[in-house]
PDB file of C-alpha atoms in Angstrom:
ATOM      1  CA  MET A 248      -5.096  85.217  10.984  1.00 41.00           C
ATOM      2  CA  THR A 249      -5.680  81.763  11.012  1.00 48.00           C
ATOM      3  CA  PRO A 250      -9.092  80.104  11.574  1.00 57.00           C
ATOM      4  CA  ASP A 251      -7.341  78.290  14.681  1.00 74.00           C
ATOM      5  CA  PHE A 252      -7.771  81.036  16.595  1.00 77.00           C
ATOM      6  CA  ALA A 253     -10.628  81.831  18.903  1.00 76.00           C
ATOM      7  CA  THR A 254     -10.165  85.736  19.263  1.00 68.00           C
ATOM      8  CA  ALA A 255     -12.185  87.111  21.995  1.00 62.00           C
ATOM      9  CA  ARG A 256     -11.615  90.625  22.930  1.00 70.00           C
ATOM     10  CA  ASP A 257     -14.196  91.986  25.858  1.00 84.00           C
ATOM     11  CA  VAL A 258     -13.488  90.692  28.944  1.00 91.00           C
ATOM     12  CA  PRO A 259     -14.082  89.040  31.704  1.00 94.00           C
ATOM     13  CA  PHE A 260     -15.021  86.203  30.144  1.00 95.00           C
ATOM     14  CA  TYR A 261     -14.394  82.376  30.180  1.00 96.00           C
ATOM     15  CA  ALA A 262     -12.471  79.582  29.479  1.00 96.00           C
ATOM     16  CA  VAL A 263     -12.886  75.981  29.430  1.00 95.00           C
ATOM     17  CA  ILE A 264      -9.152  74.451  29.955  1.00 95.00           C
ATOM     18  CA  PHE A 265      -9.345  70.442  29.146  1.00 92.00           C
ATOM     19  CA  THR A 266      -6.421  68.568  28.682  1.00 92.00           C
ATOM     20  CA  SER A 267      -6.447  65.303  27.735  1.00 89.00           C
ATOM     21  CA  LYS A 268      -4.463  61.898  27.026  1.00 89.00           C
ATOM     22  CA  ARG A 269      -6.425  59.825  24.670  1.00 85.00           C
ATOM     23  CA  THR A 270      -6.103  56.308  24.424  1.00 80.00           C
ATOM     24  CA  SER A 271      -5.146  53.807  21.083  1.00 73.00           C
ATOM     25  CA  GLN A 272      -8.752  52.789  21.139  1.00 64.00           C
ATOM     26  CA  GLY A 273     -12.050  54.818  20.557  1.00 62.00           C
ATOM     27  CA  ALA A 274     -12.006  54.566  17.088  1.00 67.00           C
ATOM     28  CA  ASP A 275     -15.452  57.120  17.268  1.00 75.00           C
ATOM     29  CA  TYR A 276     -13.591  59.651  18.875  1.00 77.00           C
ATOM     30  CA  THR A 277     -13.938  61.911  15.528  1.00 77.00           C
ATOM     31  CA  LYS A 278     -16.929  61.898  15.751  1.00 78.00           C
ATOM     32  CA  MET A 279     -17.806  62.342  19.303  1.00 79.00           C
ATOM     33  CA  ALA A 280     -15.065  65.363  19.006  1.00 80.00           C
ATOM     34  CA  GLU A 281     -17.446  66.819  15.815  1.00 82.00           C
ATOM     35  CA  TYR A 282     -20.810  66.615  17.603  1.00 82.00           C
ATOM     36  CA  MET A 283     -19.009  68.249  20.946  1.00 83.00           C
ATOM     37  CA  LEU A 284     -18.373  71.264  18.990  1.00 84.00           C
ATOM     38  CA  VAL A 285     -21.819  71.107  17.152  1.00 86.00           C
ATOM     39  CA  LEU A 286     -23.353  71.108  20.395  1.00 86.00           C
ATOM     40  CA  ALA A 287     -21.351  73.892  21.612  1.00 89.00           C
ATOM     41  CA  ARG A 288     -21.732  75.881  18.656  1.00 89.00           C
ATOM     42  CA  GLN A 289     -25.426  75.657  19.487  1.00 90.00           C
ATOM     43  CA  GLN A 290     -25.166  76.807  22.853  1.00 91.00           C
ATOM     44  CA  ASP A 291     -26.263  80.150  23.903  1.00 93.00           C
ATOM     45  CA  GLY A 292     -22.852  82.365  25.666  1.00 94.00           C
ATOM     46  CA  TYR A 293     -20.036  80.684  23.103  1.00 94.00           C
ATOM     47  CA  LEU A 294     -17.436  82.092  21.662  1.00 94.00           C
ATOM     48  CA  GLY A 295     -15.134  80.164  20.667  1.00 93.00           C
ATOM     49  CA  ILE A 296     -12.444  76.755  20.590  1.00 92.00           C
ATOM     50  CA  GLU A 297      -9.035  76.462  20.448  1.00 93.00           C
ATOM     51  CA  SER A 298      -7.294  73.103  20.016  1.00 93.00           C
ATOM     52  CA  ALA A 299      -4.192  71.257  19.408  1.00 94.00           C
ATOM     53  CA  ARG A 300      -2.945  67.635  19.920  1.00 91.00           C
ATOM     54  CA  ASN A 301       0.758  66.338  20.065  1.00 92.00           C
ATOM     55  CA  GLU A 302       1.850  63.306  17.748  1.00 89.00           C
ATOM     56  CA  ASP A 303       1.908  60.790  21.115  1.00 88.00           C
ATOM     57  CA  GLY A 304      -1.511  61.569  22.005  1.00 88.00           C
ATOM     58  CA  PHE A 305      -1.900  64.679  24.457  1.00 92.00           C
ATOM     59  CA  GLY A 306      -3.732  67.787  24.356  1.00 93.00           C
ATOM     60  CA  ILE A 307      -5.345  70.936  24.811  1.00 95.00           C
ATOM     61  CA  SER A 308      -8.288  72.287  24.216  1.00 93.00           C
ATOM     62  CA  VAL A 309      -9.658  75.741  25.244  1.00 95.00           C
ATOM     63  CA  SER A 310     -13.826  77.196  24.775  1.00 94.00           C
ATOM     64  CA  TYR A 311     -14.685  80.264  25.377  1.00 95.00           C
ATOM     65  CA  TRP A 312     -17.652  81.154  26.765  1.00 95.00           C
ATOM     66  CA  THR A 313     -19.676  84.249  28.129  1.00 95.00           C
ATOM     67  CA  THR A 314     -20.455  83.029  31.809  1.00 95.00           C
ATOM     68  CA  LEU A 315     -20.451  80.183  34.120  1.00 95.00           C
ATOM     69  CA  ASP A 316     -23.985  79.453  33.215  1.00 95.00           C
ATOM     70  CA  ALA A 317     -23.703  78.940  29.571  1.00 95.00           C
ATOM     71  CA  ILE A 318     -20.817  76.774  30.813  1.00 94.00           C
ATOM     72  CA  ALA A 319     -22.994  74.988  33.258  1.00 93.00           C
ATOM     73  CA  GLN A 320     -25.710  74.517  30.573  1.00 92.00           C
ATOM     74  CA  TRP A 321     -23.136  73.371  27.744  1.00 90.00           C
ATOM     75  CA  LYS A 322     -21.788  70.617  30.447  1.00 88.00           C
ATOM     76  CA  LYS A 323     -25.131  69.253  30.997  1.00 87.00           C
ATOM     77  CA  ASN A 324     -26.536  68.424  27.481  1.00 85.00           C
ATOM     78  CA  ALA A 325     -22.702  67.410  26.070  1.00 81.00           C
ATOM     79  CA  GLU A 326     -22.295  64.823  29.386  1.00 76.00           C
ATOM     80  CA  HIS A 327     -26.150  63.938  29.264  1.00 71.00           C
ATOM     81  CA  GLN A 328     -25.672  63.336  25.034  1.00 74.00           C
ATOM     82  CA  ILE A 329     -22.112  61.269  25.021  1.00 72.00           C
ATOM     83  CA  ALA A 330     -23.683  59.386  27.674  1.00 63.00           C
ATOM     84  CA  GLN A 331     -26.636  58.151  25.157  1.00 64.00           C
ATOM     85  CA  ASP A 332     -24.839  58.454  21.680  1.00 64.00           C
ATOM     86  CA  TYR A 333     -21.136  56.274  22.667  1.00 63.00           C
ATOM     87  CA  GLY A 334     -22.619  54.492  25.902  1.00 54.00           C
ATOM     88  CA  LYS A 335     -19.497  53.763  28.118  1.00 52.00           C
ATOM     89  CA  THR A 336     -16.577  54.294  25.916  1.00 62.00           C
ATOM     90  CA  ASN A 337     -13.210  55.511  26.968  1.00 74.00           C
ATOM     91  CA  TRP A 338     -11.358  57.405  24.836  1.00 79.00           C
ATOM     92  CA  TYR A 339      -8.836  59.081  28.162  1.00 82.00           C
ATOM     93  CA  GLU A 340      -6.351  57.857  29.826  1.00 83.00           C
ATOM     94  CA  HIS A 341      -6.309  60.706  31.930  1.00 85.00           C
ATOM     95  CA  TYR A 342      -8.197  63.889  31.611  1.00 86.00           C
ATOM     96  CA  GLU A 343      -8.441  67.484  33.830  1.00 89.00           C
ATOM     97  CA  VAL A 344     -10.484  70.607  33.246  1.00 90.00           C
ATOM     98  CA  LYS A 345     -10.061  73.727  34.444  1.00 94.00           C
ATOM     99  CA  ILE A 346     -12.622  76.357  34.195  1.00 96.00           C
ATOM    100  CA  ALA A 347     -11.130  79.753  35.050  1.00 97.00           C
ATOM    101  CA  ARG A 348     -11.955  83.876  34.217  1.00 97.00           C
ATOM    102  CA  VAL A 349     -10.451  85.551  31.574  1.00 96.00           C
ATOM    103  CA  GLU A 350      -9.302  88.742  32.702  1.00 95.00           C
ATOM    104  CA  LYS A 351      -7.185  89.866  29.804  1.00 93.00           C
ATOM    105  CA  THR A 352      -5.631  89.197  27.079  1.00 91.00           C
ATOM    106  CA  TYR A 353      -3.281  90.513  24.101  1.00 85.00           C
ATOM    107  CA  GLY A 354      -1.731  89.682  21.618  1.00 80.00           C
ATOM    108  CA  LYS A 355       0.254  89.797  17.426  1.00 67.00           C
ATOM    109  CA  LEU A 356      -2.895  90.977  15.662  1.00 54.00           C
TER     110      LEU A 356
ATOM    111  CA  MET B1327      -1.116  59.636  34.725  1.00 41.00           C
ATOM    112  CA  THR B1328       1.484  61.548  32.809  1.00 48.00           C
ATOM    113  CA  PRO B1329       3.865  64.242  32.940  1.00 58.00           C
ATOM    114  CA  ASP B1330       2.077  66.324  30.110  1.00 75.00           C
ATOM    115  CA  PHE B1331      -0.192  67.445  33.084  1.00 78.00           C
ATOM    116  CA  ALA B1332       0.091  69.598  35.008  1.00 76.00           C
ATOM    117  CA  THR B1333      -1.493  69.544  37.548  1.00 68.00           C
ATOM    118  CA  ALA B1334      -2.583  71.756  40.349  1.00 62.00           C
ATOM    119  CA  ARG B1335      -5.857  71.945  42.617  1.00 69.00           C
ATOM    120  CA  ASP B1336      -5.947  74.360  45.206  1.00 84.00           C
ATOM    121  CA  VAL B1337      -8.459  77.411  43.208  1.00 91.00           C
ATOM    122  CA  PRO B1338      -8.312  79.771  42.481  1.00 94.00           C
ATOM    123  CA  PHE B1339      -5.017  80.214  40.805  1.00 96.00           C
ATOM    124  CA  TYR B1340      -3.691  81.691  37.473  1.00 96.00           C
ATOM    125  CA  ALA B1341      -3.246  80.162  34.121  1.00 96.00           C
ATOM    126  CA  VAL B1342      -1.260  82.405  30.936  1.00 95.00           C
ATOM    127  CA  ILE B1343      -3.449  81.021  27.764  1.00 95.00           C
ATOM    128  CA  PHE B1344      -1.013  81.155  24.958  1.00 92.00           C
ATOM    129  CA  THR B1345      -2.051  80.572  21.751  1.00 92.00           C
ATOM    130  CA  SER B1346       0.145  80.269  18.627  1.00 89.00           C
ATOM    131  CA  LYS B1347       1.172  80.023  14.842  1.00 89.00           C
ATOM    132  CA  ARG B1348       4.334  79.226  13.753  1.00 85.00           C
ATOM    133  CA  THR B1349       6.456  80.150  11.192  1.00 80.00           C
ATOM    134  CA  SER B1350       8.615  78.110   8.919  1.00 73.00           C
ATOM    135  CA  GLN B1351      11.057  79.969   9.476  1.00 65.00           C
ATOM    136  CA  GLY B1352      13.037  79.991  13.104  1.00 62.00           C
ATOM    137  CA  ALA B1353      15.852  77.322  13.968  1.00 67.00           C
ATOM    138  CA  ASP B1354      16.295  78.258  17.022  1.00 75.00           C
ATOM    139  CA  TYR B1355      12.676  78.591  18.754  1.00 78.00           C
ATOM    140  CA  THR B1356      13.453  74.972  20.510  1.00 77.00           C
ATOM    141  CA  LYS B1357      16.196  76.348  21.873  1.00 78.00           C
ATOM    142  CA  MET B1358      14.210  79.877  22.975  1.00 79.00           C
ATOM    143  CA  ALA B1359      11.109  77.403  24.129  1.00 80.00           C
ATOM    144  CA  GLU B1360      13.398  75.013  25.636  1.00 82.00           C
ATOM    145  CA  TYR B1361      14.985  78.553  27.827  1.00 82.00           C
ATOM    146  CA  MET B1362      11.368  79.815  28.623  1.00 83.00           C
ATOM    147  CA  LEU B1363      11.047  76.841  30.486  1.00 84.00           C
ATOM    148  CA  VAL B1364      13.418  77.177  32.829  1.00 86.00           C
ATOM    149  CA  LEU B1365      13.331  80.865  33.110  1.00 86.00           C
ATOM    150  CA  ALA B1366       9.206  79.830  34.480  1.00 89.00           C
ATOM    151  CA  ARG B1367      11.170  77.305  36.874  1.00 89.00           C
ATOM    152  CA  GLN B1368      12.989  79.722  38.586  1.00 90.00           C
ATOM    153  CA  GLN B1369      10.658  82.094  38.505  1.00 91.00           C
ATOM    154  CA  ASP B1370       8.462  82.220  42.566  1.00 93.00           C
ATOM    155  CA  GLY B1371       4.773  81.391  42.189  1.00 94.00           C
ATOM    156  CA  TYR B1372       5.405  78.928  39.580  1.00 94.00           C
ATOM    157  CA  LEU B1373       2.869  75.054  39.307  1.00 94.00           C
ATOM    158  CA  GLY B1374       3.580  74.119  35.588  1.00 93.00           C
ATOM    159  CA  ILE B1375       3.486  74.044  32.208  1.00 92.00           C
ATOM    160  CA  GLU B1376       1.271  72.247  29.595  1.00 93.00           C
ATOM    161  CA  SER B1377       1.372  72.477  25.923  1.00 93.00           C
ATOM    162  CA  ALA B1378      -0.089  70.471  22.697  1.00 94.00           C
ATOM    163  CA  ARG B1379       1.231  71.081  19.675  1.00 91.00           C
ATOM    164  CA  ASN B1380      -0.594  70.235  16.128  1.00 92.00           C
ATOM    165  CA  GLU B1381       1.388  69.196  12.755  1.00 89.00           C
ATOM    166  CA  ASP B1382       0.098  72.251  10.601  1.00 88.00           C
ATOM    167  CA  GLY B1383       1.808  74.698  13.472  1.00 88.00           C
ATOM    168  CA  PHE B1384      -0.835  76.082  15.496  1.00 92.00           C
ATOM    169  CA  GLY B1385      -0.420  75.370  19.041  1.00 93.00           C
ATOM    170  CA  ILE B1386      -1.608  75.919  23.024  1.00 95.00           C
ATOM    171  CA  SER B1387       0.598  76.510  25.689  1.00 93.00           C
ATOM    172  CA  VAL B1388      -0.675  76.736  29.365  1.00 95.00           C
ATOM    173  CA  SER B1389       1.779  77.664  32.251  1.00 94.00           C
ATOM    174  CA  TYR B1390      -0.085  78.223  35.730  1.00 95.00           C
ATOM    175  CA  TRP B1391       0.806  80.586  37.975  1.00 95.00           C
ATOM    176  CA  THR B1392       0.058  81.325  42.065  1.00 95.00           C
ATOM    177  CA  THR B1393      -0.301  85.084  41.766  1.00 95.00           C
ATOM    178  CA  LEU B1394      -1.093  87.350  39.133  1.00 95.00           C
ATOM    179  CA  ASP B1395       2.682  89.483  40.246  1.00 95.00           C
ATOM    180  CA  ALA B1396       4.366  85.957  39.903  1.00 95.00           C
ATOM    181  CA  ILE B1397       3.341  86.137  35.769  1.00 94.00           C
ATOM    182  CA  ALA B1398       3.890  89.624  35.649  1.00 93.00           C
ATOM    183  CA  GLN B1399       7.969  88.979  36.990  1.00 92.00           C
ATOM    184  CA  TRP B1400       8.068  86.521  34.800  1.00 90.00           C
ATOM    185  CA  LYS B1401       6.734  87.768  31.963  1.00 88.00           C
ATOM    186  CA  LYS B1402       9.229  91.034  32.218  1.00 87.00           C
ATOM    187  CA  ASN B1403      12.012  88.484  32.885  1.00 85.00           C
ATOM    188  CA  ALA B1404      11.323  86.588  29.503  1.00 81.00           C
ATOM    189  CA  GLU B1405      10.788  89.064  27.248  1.00 76.00           C
ATOM    190  CA  HIS B1406      14.378  90.759  28.801  1.00 71.00           C
ATOM    191  CA  GLN B1407      16.178  87.980  28.240  1.00 74.00           C
ATOM    192  CA  ILE B1408      14.411  86.729  24.522  1.00 72.00           C
ATOM    193  CA  ALA B1409      15.185  90.173  23.602  1.00 63.00           C
ATOM    194  CA  GLN B1410      18.706  90.162  24.713  1.00 64.00           C
ATOM    195  CA  ASP B1411      19.612  86.687  23.622  1.00 64.00           C
ATOM    196  CA  TYR B1412      18.012  86.240  20.117  1.00 63.00           C
ATOM    197  CA  GLY B1413      17.167  89.445  18.858  1.00 54.00           C
ATOM    198  CA  LYS B1414      13.970  90.545  16.541  1.00 52.00           C
ATOM    199  CA  THR B1415      13.082  86.689  15.243  1.00 62.00           C
ATOM    200  CA  ASN B1416      10.007  86.248  14.049  1.00 74.00           C
ATOM    201  CA  TRP B1417       8.831  82.626  15.757  1.00 79.00           C
ATOM    202  CA  TYR B1418       5.255  83.275  15.114  1.00 82.00           C
ATOM    203  CA  GLU B1419       2.827  84.182  12.063  1.00 83.00           C
ATOM    204  CA  HIS B1420       0.373  85.403  15.133  1.00 85.00           C
ATOM    205  CA  TYR B1421      -0.618  84.925  18.864  1.00 86.00           C
ATOM    206  CA  GLU B1422      -2.752  85.615  22.050  1.00 89.00           C
ATOM    207  CA  VAL B1423      -2.554  85.633  25.642  1.00 90.00           C
ATOM    208  CA  LYS B1424      -4.721  84.760  28.062  1.00 94.00           C
ATOM    209  CA  ILE B1425      -4.429  86.115  31.451  1.00 96.00           C
ATOM    210  CA  ALA B1426      -7.501  84.051  33.522  1.00 97.00           C
ATOM    211  CA  ARG B1427      -7.932  82.720  37.032  1.00 97.00           C
ATOM    212  CA  VAL B1428      -8.719  79.328  37.311  1.00 96.00           C
ATOM    213  CA  GLU B1429     -11.545  78.866  39.672  1.00 95.00           C
ATOM    214  CA  LYS B1430     -12.302  75.393  39.975  1.00 93.00           C
ATOM    215  CA  THR B1431     -10.629  71.963  38.324  1.00 91.00           C
ATOM    216  CA  TYR B1432     -11.968  68.425  38.121  1.00 85.00           C
ATOM    217  CA  GLY B1433     -10.972  66.042  36.091  1.00 80.00           C
ATOM    218  CA  LYS B1434     -10.596  61.881  35.801  1.00 67.00           C
ATOM    219  CA  LEU B1435      -7.414  61.348  37.974  1.00 55.00           C
TER     220      LEU B1435
END
């Protein structure tokens, strides 16, 4: 098993499914993405994250949380920090966020 | 907006989050993956799919469905077809499946 996987077995828990298309601009993107991860790890209720991105810039990140409240706290924290530190940089052509309650998990372990 | 996104706005709906690490073997993988997509599109309750894979072989696919029953039917159908057509080919080092109820969506539209 690889560290890419965010194995979290006790349902229910919550997932934030973030799909995005990167713009070609945005040199600070990696720094911002790492920073978001640091913030997530510090947040109560964080269970893990899984991320993949195609060469054309389309990517999916799914972060996992114990409660909706933990997600709301992280969002508030992250938005505040991004606004403060990175201004109006436009990293995404388009993005979508879906918040979901994970009800069942299985896999090849 | 790009066709990579599976925009589905009326909550609740359901997501199958499939994370996987490809093996280096498996020449028929693309054929099988395309076939799974064809099967999904034919299935009642299918809303769309989003997929991304890193160069190292770690990938995430999230398919969206109207109901848990639609997911169960697709799974049954897909497993039967894969078993029949592709035998015991081992495409994945590891995979995990999470079934989740999407309760909220937002994005940059």
